[in-house]
XYZ file of C-alpha atoms in Angstrom:
741
model
C -45.138 -38.112 -9.584
C -43.225 -41.158 -10.206
C -38.500 -40.366 -11.017
C -37.091 -42.408 -14.296
C -34.152 -44.292 -13.425
C -31.070 -41.868 -14.055
C -27.275 -43.249 -14.678
C -24.303 -41.271 -13.144
C -21.139 -40.634 -14.388
C -17.893 -40.102 -13.159
C -17.476 -40.659 -9.888
C -17.223 -44.677 -8.828
C -21.039 -46.359 -7.308
C -21.034 -48.875 -5.029
C -24.308 -50.636 -3.515
C -25.213 -49.193 0.172
C -25.709 -53.746 0.598
C -22.422 -53.654 0.680
C -22.203 -54.113 4.339
C -23.076 -51.820 6.868
C -20.023 -50.691 8.532
C -20.081 -47.590 4.632
C -22.835 -46.219 6.438
C -22.407 -46.876 9.384
C -25.173 -47.690 12.946
C -27.334 -45.580 11.360
C -28.560 -47.696 8.412
C -29.216 -51.672 8.959
C -29.631 -51.298 4.151
C -30.970 -55.372 2.890
C -29.567 -56.661 0.206
C -29.725 -55.201 -3.220
C -32.272 -57.989 -5.464
C -30.082 -59.497 -7.843
C -31.805 -58.562 -10.687
C -31.685 -54.964 -10.349
C -29.019 -53.004 -12.553
C -26.385 -51.690 -10.145
C -26.337 -48.168 -11.442
C -29.714 -47.745 -11.023
C -31.604 -46.234 -8.717
C -34.545 -47.191 -7.414
C -37.768 -46.143 -5.699
C -40.210 -47.028 -3.705
C -43.144 -48.559 -5.108
C -46.499 -48.135 -3.708
C -47.019 -51.416 -1.563
C -43.907 -49.688 0.599
C -41.371 -52.325 -0.480
C -37.853 -50.532 0.593
C -34.598 -50.759 -2.091
C -32.004 -49.699 -1.661
C -30.751 -46.266 -3.200
C -26.624 -45.937 -4.640
C -24.046 -43.813 -2.901
C -20.939 -41.612 -3.735
C -17.734 -43.417 -3.010
C -14.616 -40.899 -3.437
C -10.971 -42.438 -2.498
C -8.903 -39.341 -1.199
C -5.660 -38.050 -2.547
C -2.548 -39.412 -0.586
C -1.544 -36.516 1.059
C 2.528 -36.121 1.216
C 4.175 -35.280 4.683
C 6.939 -33.127 2.979
C 9.447 -32.393 5.542
C 9.462 -28.496 6.414
C 13.351 -27.942 6.725
C 14.004 -30.308 3.883
C 11.943 -28.326 1.543
C 13.306 -24.969 2.511
C 16.754 -26.844 1.989
C 15.694 -27.372 -2.048
C 14.329 -25.087 -2.838
C 17.116 -22.466 -1.217
C 19.550 -24.623 -3.331
C 17.053 -23.893 -6.342
C 17.348 -20.904 -5.856
C 21.112 -19.923 -5.748
C 22.602 -22.391 -8.595
C 24.023 -20.503 -10.771
C 24.040 -20.991 -14.100
C 24.879 -19.862 -18.387
C 20.644 -20.622 -18.829
C 19.679 -19.670 -15.533
C 21.788 -15.881 -15.754
C 20.871 -15.640 -18.191
C 17.175 -16.798 -18.447
C 17.122 -14.406 -14.476
C 18.251 -11.043 -17.643
C 16.474 -11.298 -19.751
C 13.531 -11.312 -17.603
C 14.490 -8.310 -15.781
C 14.735 -6.471 -19.371
C 12.317 -7.934 -21.578
C 13.629 -5.293 -24.803
C 16.252 -7.528 -24.659
C 13.885 -10.272 -25.669
C 11.889 -8.432 -28.133
C 14.102 -5.695 -29.366
C 16.344 -8.563 -32.013
C 12.921 -10.082 -32.830
C 11.716 -6.539 -33.793
C 9.774 -6.618 -37.422
C 10.638 -3.581 -38.464
C 8.511 -4.329 -42.279
C 6.062 -4.193 -39.814
C 5.973 -2.199 -36.995
C 8.824 0.390 -37.318
C 5.604 3.153 -39.042
C 3.040 2.618 -36.213
C 5.540 3.146 -33.639
C 7.138 6.016 -34.780
C 4.255 7.895 -35.692
C 2.574 6.606 -31.988
C 5.643 8.297 -30.790
C 5.619 11.286 -32.155
C 1.843 11.376 -31.471
C 2.244 11.126 -27.758
C 5.466 13.037 -27.612
C 4.354 15.860 -28.729
C 1.062 15.716 -26.499
C 3.095 15.194 -23.459
C 5.544 18.459 -23.616
C 2.813 20.461 -22.527
C 1.170 18.121 -20.774
C 4.923 18.089 -18.432
C 4.648 22.018 -17.946
C 1.379 21.999 -16.850
C 1.585 19.165 -14.650
C 4.703 20.077 -12.619
C 2.465 23.636 -11.601
C 0.359 21.104 -9.836
C 2.697 18.499 -8.404
C 4.587 22.035 -7.014
C 7.728 22.146 -9.661
C 9.245 24.805 -11.898
C 8.706 23.522 -15.687
C 11.626 21.813 -16.929
C 11.636 18.880 -13.815
C 7.694 17.530 -16.062
C 10.284 17.353 -18.767
C 12.730 15.719 -17.530
C 10.102 12.770 -15.945
C 8.451 12.364 -19.313
C 11.677 11.945 -20.899
C 12.874 9.043 -17.735
C 10.077 6.992 -17.344
C 9.873 7.132 -20.889
C 13.607 5.760 -21.542
C 13.282 3.188 -18.273
C 10.191 1.755 -19.588
C 11.166 0.901 -22.962
C 13.769 -1.518 -20.553
C 12.256 -2.463 -18.551
C 8.777 -3.381 -19.473
C 6.236 -6.082 -20.501
C 3.779 -4.066 -22.353
C 3.602 -2.764 -26.021
C 1.633 -0.377 -25.245
C 1.288 2.249 -21.850
C 2.279 5.135 -21.721
C 4.635 5.969 -18.721
C 4.684 9.550 -17.554
C 3.601 11.990 -15.631
C -0.298 11.185 -14.316
C -2.154 13.936 -13.296
C -4.302 12.570 -9.912
C -0.527 11.163 -8.626
C 1.376 15.162 -9.612
C -1.771 16.262 -6.895
C -0.515 14.159 -4.036
C 3.286 14.975 -4.876
C 2.069 18.479 -5.052
C 0.041 18.109 -1.061
C 2.810 16.855 0.201
C 5.609 19.909 -1.813
C 3.734 22.465 0.252
C 3.320 20.933 3.363
C 6.834 20.251 3.393
C 7.694 24.291 1.551
C 5.632 25.293 4.714
C 7.494 23.021 7.821
C 10.119 23.995 6.282
C 9.347 29.126 6.018
C 9.128 29.232 2.455
C 5.607 30.794 0.720
C 4.076 28.858 -0.731
C 2.093 31.626 -2.583
C 4.895 32.716 -4.252
C 6.666 31.284 -6.834
C 9.617 32.736 -8.679
C 9.953 32.934 -12.198
C 13.815 31.898 -11.866
C 14.074 28.027 -11.701
C 15.551 28.434 -8.194
C 19.304 27.790 -8.138
C 21.208 30.906 -8.466
C 24.461 30.921 -9.097
C 26.461 34.647 -9.393
C 23.229 36.452 -11.420
C 23.915 33.601 -14.392
C 21.165 30.570 -14.943
C 23.632 27.894 -16.702
C 23.314 24.120 -15.813
C 26.726 24.127 -16.139
C 27.893 26.369 -13.434
C 28.011 24.146 -10.370
C 29.823 26.858 -7.719
C 27.826 28.789 -4.808
C 24.403 27.436 -5.956
C 22.278 28.343 -2.776
C 19.493 26.083 -2.454
C 15.719 28.119 -2.381
C 12.324 27.459 -2.704
C 11.994 25.292 -5.894
C 15.050 23.506 -5.345
C 13.564 22.347 -1.875
C 9.977 21.112 -3.410
C 12.433 18.905 -6.205
C 14.771 17.382 -3.194
C 11.103 16.924 -1.633
C 9.610 15.607 -5.028
C 12.312 13.558 -5.793
C 12.436 12.432 -2.315
C 9.101 10.806 -1.657
C 9.830 9.894 -4.925
C 12.902 7.551 -4.879
C 10.720 6.205 -0.902
C 7.288 5.369 -3.378
C 9.917 3.431 -6.638
C 11.475 0.864 -3.109
C 8.539 0.474 -2.420
C 7.090 -1.121 -5.863
C 10.663 -3.096 -6.347
C 9.666 -4.701 -3.352
C 6.034 -6.008 -3.812
C 7.847 -6.898 -6.285
C 10.335 -8.134 -5.363
C 7.420 -10.597 -2.220
C 5.062 -11.073 -4.901
C 2.370 -8.416 -3.204
C 0.900 -7.496 -6.068
C -2.370 -9.177 -5.104
C -2.229 -5.458 -2.723
C -4.371 -4.946 -5.507
C -6.983 -6.627 -5.034
C -7.802 -4.472 -2.765
C -8.544 -1.293 -5.221
C -11.931 -2.370 -7.084
C -13.331 -0.325 -10.500
C -15.480 1.708 -8.618
C -12.973 2.789 -5.669
C -10.818 3.273 -8.256
C -13.230 4.930 -10.834
C -14.628 7.061 -7.508
C -11.361 7.930 -5.968
C -9.836 9.152 -9.134
C -13.519 11.064 -9.085
C -13.354 12.221 -6.485
C -9.292 14.117 -6.510
C -9.678 15.197 -9.786
C -12.045 18.075 -8.214
C -9.072 18.561 -6.003
C -7.061 18.626 -9.267
C -9.561 20.717 -10.305
C -9.947 23.412 -7.796
C -5.884 23.533 -7.434
C -6.179 25.339 -10.943
C -8.650 27.375 -10.494
C -6.099 30.544 -9.520
C -5.051 29.960 -11.988
C -6.655 30.257 -14.407
C -8.597 33.879 -12.566
C -4.303 34.830 -11.906
C -5.665 34.570 -7.989
C -1.800 33.630 -5.651
C -2.833 32.543 -3.456
C -1.324 29.543 -1.137
C -2.684 25.852 -1.738
C -4.523 24.541 0.880
C -3.468 21.338 2.921
C -5.141 18.909 5.190
C -8.917 18.081 5.951
C -11.223 20.190 3.315
C -8.414 21.410 1.541
C -10.712 21.481 -1.733
C -13.662 23.581 0.267
C -10.378 25.830 2.246
C -9.145 26.571 -1.502
C -12.329 27.481 -2.619
C -12.616 30.099 0.697
C -9.519 31.295 0.212
C -10.921 31.514 -3.606
C -13.706 34.000 -3.277
C -12.586 36.038 -0.514
C -9.768 37.237 -3.163
C -11.846 36.637 -5.956
C -11.810 40.911 -6.655
C -7.709 40.452 -7.050
C -9.237 38.294 -10.454
C -6.496 39.495 -12.871
C -9.001 39.920 -15.809
C -5.999 39.543 -19.099
C -5.536 36.011 -17.124
C -8.838 35.074 -16.831
C -9.906 36.300 -20.663
C -6.677 33.881 -21.808
C -8.282 31.034 -19.755
C -12.359 32.401 -21.427
C -10.227 32.261 -24.421
C -8.160 29.092 -24.475
C -11.648 26.613 -22.878
C -13.437 28.109 -25.875
C -11.182 26.389 -28.342
C -9.704 23.462 -26.529
C -12.720 21.413 -25.357
C -14.516 21.656 -28.563
C -12.168 21.019 -30.758
C -11.489 17.897 -27.767
C -14.464 17.217 -28.176
C -14.383 16.360 -31.984
C -11.148 14.496 -31.634
C -12.986 12.509 -29.515
C -16.113 11.930 -32.081
C -13.674 11.694 -35.000
C -11.046 9.220 -33.631
C -11.826 6.614 -35.189
C -11.516 9.065 -39.346
C -8.736 10.545 -38.175
C -5.892 9.119 -38.291
C -3.674 10.606 -35.956
C -5.393 13.223 -33.253
C -4.776 16.966 -33.784
C -2.555 18.755 -31.711
C -4.970 21.221 -30.604
C -3.173 21.351 -26.998
C 0.090 21.788 -28.585
C -1.456 24.418 -31.354
C -2.519 26.272 -28.289
C 0.221 26.409 -26.503
C 2.623 27.799 -29.139
C -0.187 30.767 -29.855
C -0.299 31.764 -26.454
C 2.890 31.115 -26.327
C 3.580 34.159 -29.026
C 0.639 36.264 -28.492
C 2.088 36.425 -24.192
C 5.819 37.259 -26.193
C 4.158 39.965 -28.625
C 1.594 41.616 -26.414
C 4.526 41.935 -23.516
C 0.859 40.215 -21.685
C 2.987 40.186 -17.894
C 4.822 43.229 -18.553
C 1.780 45.282 -19.245
C -0.657 43.478 -17.043
C 1.357 41.366 -14.542
C -0.143 38.102 -15.577
C 1.920 35.411 -14.622
C 3.220 32.863 -17.015
C 6.280 30.161 -16.909
C 9.068 32.071 -16.676
C 12.225 30.981 -18.018
C 12.850 27.139 -18.587
C 17.018 25.735 -19.019
C 18.527 23.306 -21.570
C 20.248 20.771 -20.920
C 20.297 18.241 -17.879
C 21.771 19.063 -14.029
C 23.538 17.042 -13.034
C 22.301 14.281 -10.732
C 21.845 14.457 -7.450
C 21.318 11.965 -4.902
C 17.228 12.411 -2.273
C 17.997 14.190 1.007
C 18.246 11.161 3.414
C 17.298 13.468 6.197
C 13.605 13.814 4.840
C 12.558 10.470 4.762
C 11.709 9.656 7.979
C 8.349 12.676 7.525
C 7.936 11.579 3.834
C 7.794 7.345 4.486
C 3.960 7.458 4.760
C 2.954 9.568 2.432
C 4.769 7.384 -0.250
C 2.800 4.204 0.276
C -0.486 6.068 -1.520
C 0.632 7.029 -3.695
C 3.233 3.912 -4.453
C 0.305 1.535 -4.217
C -2.065 4.266 -7.021
C 0.984 4.341 -9.071
C 1.457 0.273 -9.140
C -2.043 -0.207 -9.576
C -2.719 1.108 -12.315
C 0.092 1.412 -14.024
C -0.733 -3.212 -13.412
C -4.249 -2.843 -14.616
C -4.065 -0.379 -17.928
C -1.080 -3.155 -18.872
C -3.474 -6.430 -18.395
C -6.224 -4.843 -19.936
C -4.480 -3.316 -22.882
C -2.342 -7.059 -23.453
C -5.483 -9.073 -23.075
C -7.513 -5.837 -26.068
C -4.214 -7.143 -28.517
C -4.191 -11.534 -27.727
C -0.380 -10.564 -25.115
C 1.266 -11.192 -21.590
C 2.276 -8.876 -18.776
C 4.628 -10.228 -15.918
C 2.342 -7.836 -13.544
C 5.397 -8.332 -10.819
C 8.104 -7.166 -13.567
C 5.441 -4.623 -14.272
C 5.864 -3.022 -10.561
C 9.829 -3.670 -10.712
C 9.300 -1.578 -14.448
C 7.783 1.030 -12.357
C 9.514 1.434 -9.107
C 12.599 1.799 -10.852
C 11.042 4.456 -13.319
C 10.831 6.648 -9.570
C 13.667 5.257 -8.168
C 16.725 6.352 -10.942
C 14.852 9.659 -11.888
C 14.823 10.123 -8.664
C 18.728 11.314 -8.777
C 17.706 13.289 -11.930
C 15.418 15.845 -10.374
C 11.865 14.064 -11.051
C 9.041 12.922 -9.469
C 6.955 10.293 -9.779
C 4.879 8.680 -12.525
C 2.903 5.443 -13.579
C 0.430 4.792 -16.563
C -1.587 7.442 -17.925
C -4.895 5.923 -19.201
C -5.265 8.858 -22.152
C -2.131 8.810 -23.738
C -2.568 5.550 -23.154
C -5.137 5.170 -25.834
C -3.966 7.779 -28.579
C -0.612 5.493 -28.602
C -3.000 2.948 -29.464
C -5.093 4.646 -31.552
C -1.870 6.367 -34.070
C -0.628 2.016 -34.666
C 1.740 1.342 -31.988
C 3.331 -1.612 -31.915
C 5.981 -2.263 -29.651
C 7.271 0.477 -26.674
C 10.150 1.631 -29.339
C 7.308 4.012 -29.630
C 8.520 5.397 -25.907
C 12.503 5.890 -27.598
C 10.753 7.876 -30.408
C 8.845 10.372 -27.535
C 12.280 10.326 -25.399
C 13.428 12.236 -28.184
C 11.379 14.274 -28.657
C 10.633 15.512 -25.007
C 15.245 15.705 -25.812
C 15.028 18.116 -28.407
C 12.627 19.764 -26.325
C 14.580 19.513 -23.724
C 17.740 20.866 -25.380
C 16.591 23.495 -27.224
C 13.238 25.014 -27.433
C 12.519 24.934 -23.642
C 13.684 28.363 -23.808
C 10.579 29.357 -25.867
C 8.082 28.803 -23.810
C 8.895 31.966 -21.217
C 6.373 33.701 -22.180
C 3.724 31.321 -21.298
C 0.958 32.390 -19.499
C 0.241 29.643 -16.385
C -3.143 30.795 -17.032
C -3.713 28.169 -20.454
C -0.828 25.690 -18.338
C -3.794 25.540 -15.971
C -6.638 24.905 -18.358
C -4.877 22.079 -19.551
C -5.278 21.040 -16.422
C -8.240 20.841 -16.579
C -9.935 19.244 -19.978
C -8.398 16.796 -19.081
C -10.100 15.955 -16.055
C -12.780 15.144 -18.558
C -12.665 11.613 -19.313
C -12.930 10.908 -15.354
C -15.697 13.481 -14.235
C -17.289 12.145 -16.822
C -18.454 9.120 -14.948
C -21.395 10.362 -13.587
C -22.646 9.708 -16.316
C -22.437 6.176 -15.901
C -23.510 5.712 -12.684
C -27.244 5.408 -13.676
C -25.831 1.769 -15.162
C -23.552 1.085 -11.854
C -26.170 1.060 -9.873
C -28.615 -0.983 -11.847
C -25.629 -3.522 -12.331
C -24.989 -3.057 -8.964
C -25.919 -0.985 -5.857
C -22.743 -1.539 -3.321
C -20.196 -1.064 -6.087
C -22.465 2.557 -6.701
C -22.138 3.447 -2.937
C -18.486 2.068 -2.730
C -17.845 4.767 -5.708
C -20.229 7.675 -3.807
C -18.256 7.236 -1.106
C -14.584 6.911 -2.112
C -15.009 9.723 -4.564
C -16.292 12.083 -1.589
C -14.478 11.562 0.529
C -11.050 12.037 -1.320
C -12.789 15.438 -2.403
C -13.786 17.159 1.149
C -11.539 15.198 2.920
C -8.234 14.255 1.271
C -7.203 11.773 -1.147
C -4.676 9.712 0.578
C -7.572 9.605 3.863
C -10.058 9.469 0.921
C -8.726 6.311 -0.637
C -8.069 4.202 2.723
C -11.916 5.064 3.736
C -12.796 4.190 0.400
C -10.917 0.482 0.708
C -12.056 -0.260 3.986
C -15.209 0.963 3.066
C -15.637 -1.748 0.144
C -13.687 -4.288 3.053
C -16.686 -3.710 5.119
C -19.072 -3.625 2.289
C -17.377 -7.095 1.557
C -18.511 -8.223 5.292
C -21.922 -7.641 5.342
C -22.570 -8.989 1.977
C -22.016 -12.073 4.148
C -23.584 -10.915 7.183
C -26.547 -10.467 5.324
C -26.682 -13.627 2.673
C -29.644 -15.054 0.292
C -30.837 -17.513 2.514
C -33.699 -20.296 0.841
C -35.817 -23.343 1.110
C -34.825 -25.628 -2.458
C -36.559 -27.570 -4.456
C -36.522 -30.357 -7.309
C -37.180 -29.891 -10.136
C -38.987 -31.904 -11.649
C -37.089 -35.630 -13.679
C -34.039 -34.411 -12.453
C -31.029 -33.759 -9.524
C -31.446 -30.379 -9.723
C -32.112 -28.106 -6.632
C -33.206 -24.483 -6.728
C -34.713 -21.779 -4.935
C -38.474 -22.701 -4.253
C -38.691 -18.356 -3.441
C -37.263 -17.778 -7.191
C -39.537 -20.392 -9.498
C -42.558 -22.106 -9.636
C -43.504 -25.461 -9.840
C -41.396 -26.818 -7.957
C -40.938 -29.696 -6.153
C -40.230 -30.958 -2.539
C -39.688 -34.519 0.306
C -41.878 -35.118 3.127
C -40.559 -34.038 5.429
C -36.967 -33.083 4.529
C -36.331 -29.489 4.260
C -33.559 -28.629 2.482
C -31.799 -25.466 2.824
C -28.986 -23.007 1.240
C -26.930 -20.768 2.836
C -24.968 -18.102 0.160
C -21.805 -17.111 2.076
C -18.311 -18.617 4.575
C -19.346 -19.387 7.644
C -17.941 -17.569 10.526
C -18.032 -15.726 13.547
C -20.597 -12.772 11.446
C -22.834 -14.172 10.570
C -23.157 -17.619 12.479
C -26.273 -16.082 14.151
C -27.275 -14.740 11.334
C -26.983 -18.352 9.782
C -28.646 -20.449 13.373
C -31.908 -18.038 12.834
C -33.148 -18.626 9.143
C -32.845 -22.242 9.559
C -34.785 -22.244 12.310
C -37.026 -19.479 10.988
C -37.362 -21.495 7.868
C -37.324 -24.733 9.138
C -38.552 -25.928 12.837
C -37.428 -23.823 15.707
C -35.804 -27.499 18.075
C -35.544 -24.944 21.608
C -39.018 -24.305 21.571
C -39.988 -27.700 20.344
C -37.999 -29.759 22.922
C -39.136 -26.641 25.555
C -42.684 -27.341 25.120
C -41.588 -31.637 24.925
C -40.539 -30.669 28.339
C -42.863 -28.808 29.347
C -45.624 -30.766 27.805
C -44.236 -33.692 29.845
C -44.186 -31.762 33.091
C -47.686 -31.531 33.162
C -49.174 -34.181 31.376
C -50.922 -31.720 28.633
C -50.838 -33.918 25.269
C -51.438 -30.472 22.609
C -48.751 -27.260 23.389
C -48.263 -24.122 21.542
C -45.032 -24.709 18.655
C -43.243 -22.032 16.681
C -43.143 -23.503 13.188
C -41.714 -22.062 9.921
C -42.382 -18.855 12.360
C -45.958 -18.378 12.511
C -47.362 -20.204 16.014
C -49.429 -23.177 14.551
C -51.095 -26.522 16.769
C -48.968 -28.634 17.223
C -49.871 -32.868 18.472
C -47.225 -33.703 20.511
C -48.033 -37.309 21.226
C -44.534 -37.425 23.778
C -44.364 -41.286 23.056
C -45.852 -42.347 20.180
C -46.327 -39.459 17.165
C -43.219 -38.291 15.296
C -42.459 -34.315 14.454
C -44.033 -34.009 10.391
C -40.011 -32.875 9.774
C -38.011 -35.986 9.985
C -34.900 -34.521 8.213
C -32.690 -31.282 7.145
C -30.681 -30.948 4.371
C -28.018 -27.950 4.340
C -26.987 -27.361 0.448
C -23.138 -26.565 1.698
C -21.885 -25.756 -2.399
C -22.187 -21.720 -1.156
C -20.552 -21.878 1.464
C -16.371 -21.267 0.764
C -14.831 -21.631 4.278
C -15.675 -22.392 8.134
C -14.345 -21.007 11.220
C -14.331 -22.426 13.918
C -16.972 -20.350 15.497
C -18.847 -21.940 12.366
C -17.668 -24.675 12.704
C -19.494 -24.308 16.192
C -22.467 -23.516 15.543
C -23.257 -26.456 12.838
C -22.401 -29.256 15.701
C -24.838 -26.632 17.758
C -27.404 -26.809 14.984
C -27.469 -31.022 14.669
C -27.441 -31.892 18.711
C -30.322 -29.259 18.960
C -32.244 -31.283 15.774
C -30.709 -34.193 17.016
C -32.983 -33.936 20.383
C -36.203 -34.093 18.845
C -35.700 -37.273 16.688
C -34.203 -34.246 12.957
C -31.288 -35.210 11.084
C -29.327 -33.099 10.071
C -27.815 -34.141 6.917
C -24.555 -31.628 4.713
C -24.686 -31.824 0.911
C -21.837 -30.693 -1.806
C -19.021 -29.423 0.782
C -15.999 -28.601 -0.497
C -12.014 -29.894 -0.532
C -11.569 -27.024 2.473
C -14.774 -27.240 4.553
C -14.709 -31.204 4.145
C -11.650 -30.548 5.834
C -12.289 -27.875 8.276
C -15.250 -30.528 9.375
C -12.926 -33.491 9.858
C -10.516 -31.027 11.867
C -13.454 -29.532 13.595
C -14.938 -32.994 14.769
C -17.823 -32.183 13.520
C -18.914 -35.960 13.356
C -17.342 -39.660 14.155
C -15.593 -42.077 11.520
C -18.525 -44.096 11.350
C -20.116 -40.849 11.064
C -19.556 -39.197 7.539
C -21.999 -41.263 5.686
C -23.441 -38.092 6.964
C -21.756 -35.878 4.580
C -23.311 -35.817 0.667
C -21.517 -35.573 -2.426
C -24.719 -33.795 -3.894
C -28.187 -32.778 -2.250
C -30.096 -36.312 -4.544
C -28.169 -37.879 -3.166
C -28.330 -36.193 0.705
C -32.512 -36.457 -0.295
C -32.341 -40.473 -1.138
C -30.602 -41.262 1.923
C -32.897 -39.399 4.060
C -36.593 -40.862 2.303
C -34.434 -44.240 2.723
C -33.703 -43.829 6.136
C -36.598 -42.993 7.154
C -37.866 -45.995 5.146
C -35.565 -48.297 6.945
C -37.588 -47.113 10.405
C -40.415 -47.522 9.052
C -42.222 -45.199 7.629
C -41.600 -45.656 4.321
C -43.283 -42.637 2.542
C -45.175 -43.503 -0.596
C -43.958 -43.226 -3.415
C -44.010 -39.877 -5.104
C -43.274 -36.219 -4.319
C -44.934 -33.414 -3.009
C -45.771 -29.965 -4.800
C -43.906 -26.791 -2.355
C -46.738 -24.677 -2.034
C -44.428 -21.209 -3.706
């Protein structure tokens, strides 16, 4: 089957007859007939008259010889220069609110911002109190945390929609650290005093500062604020050094699996509140299993009042949450069922005197106002520095991913490094005001967006709602049962636990991602959250390596009347050239998979080592017939040692899917080329990217005069192989042979 002429575009074409130096010693191509078009590729006629083909030649860009010392000095001068314009840009870049607030469209945005701010604020009140228990803190500290985070992100954040505040997974991680440090300090972790933890001669007023004694609650917030400070420092450092790339190692499957696994741990930690049991929180490896063992051992001590309250709250919250979800497109704002349940449960507990009559566990006194600022406990930093690393990475990864997701959805951009600064300072500054770690939270962000949020001015409205609670309403929650707060926390885990429904779809799309999800989920739940995250990251990186270690390998065929080559195992009716095999390796070629590359190439084409051994044996014994392995099958191949060549004369390696080479990869290519040339088969490389070309040049894969062995397309390499064979006096008949596949 003959091929029609093709015109080449966009790349300069050079006639192969313009001097033998362009092709090196391999080709001595006769001059092209004058009447031939300079851009047509002519195939060999039936009379075996060989005509030249066209080679692509590209002129590389000249690399500037940059002096590193001068470059550094120039960079430092530019960085250290100060001008009014630069100072303004730095200030406006660090405080994005100064850019958008003066341009705020009051008519267009104010209604949506106020509405979304009010609703998120109302939702945050019960959640802040509930998640305080998860973090091992008093309820007031959860309200402080949500308040300060909203204000600081309003000033520093670049996302218009995300809601920054308390996040369940981070609260769990903080709580585990707090309980560990309390145990080390000798506090009874099963006992939580009803007071705030600051005792002042019997008075609970915050403005009295004499004779304060730091008890369990005081030490707990000291630990929480110190680890929060360290997490914030790490996040700001990551923003300063622009190492946000760390988050790329936390894939969607990994994060989803981690959140689901941690959700089981959260559910387990809150189960004791639903049953009214006073149990110490288990820490370390296997804490989930240990906690359930403790629960079942003490199940006979269940507080019936707390259990009934928990069941009633579940019966109210679960259906109403589902209704909110189902009718969210029709509802202008979600029904604040959590707040309604909290108010109703508080009134029932207060007027029913459930604490006095049935010893039901309650929130206790929640003071009004703000406590005086206090620095983190610097003595705790050595024991908390490592814990803060995982907390900081999870916090900024979730914040950046959510901010980018909503920015893409609404058509604006966010600055990832500024987001890291924002979330870092949302932790550093509040740590001086008795707060714990915060990040963006998906559930509250979705509510914020669906209720009309336009800018971060809604965060100010949310902060005002929390301020009202802090100054006036907080003491009214004295009689609120902890079982109600536990139910609120558990109900908010629905989204994470629903991920199991997505597994069949995930399995169809990517089995590897599904395995990563399961490994991360199980290790986070059954071992511990920090170790589970580490196992997930290591396992996902191992999966990447595994994919390159066993990549897809195929022989290619030619799509008729085109310059396209595809896998013969994947497509039918592909054409092949006699004596030419085209091999594709879909992975980087480096030390891990070099043996896989070589063995696959030998199996798909011909094993030169065995052929050479057979030739040597034949030369020794004067036998003209030997058994060799060809394409993995034992065939009888006649080897006339001095006359008949092998049927295969050229192997083209398609390097388009090889992203990079290391020294082992270059050495492997050299070894493969040497082995094949020893039995008279040439090896050509096609479609090498610039990185691979540079590696080959630095590794001295070929001499200067042999650079023609690197081709810009597989089609060009195949044409060169055909013409080179013809120049040796073995002209191949016009046409292609169909593939055996």
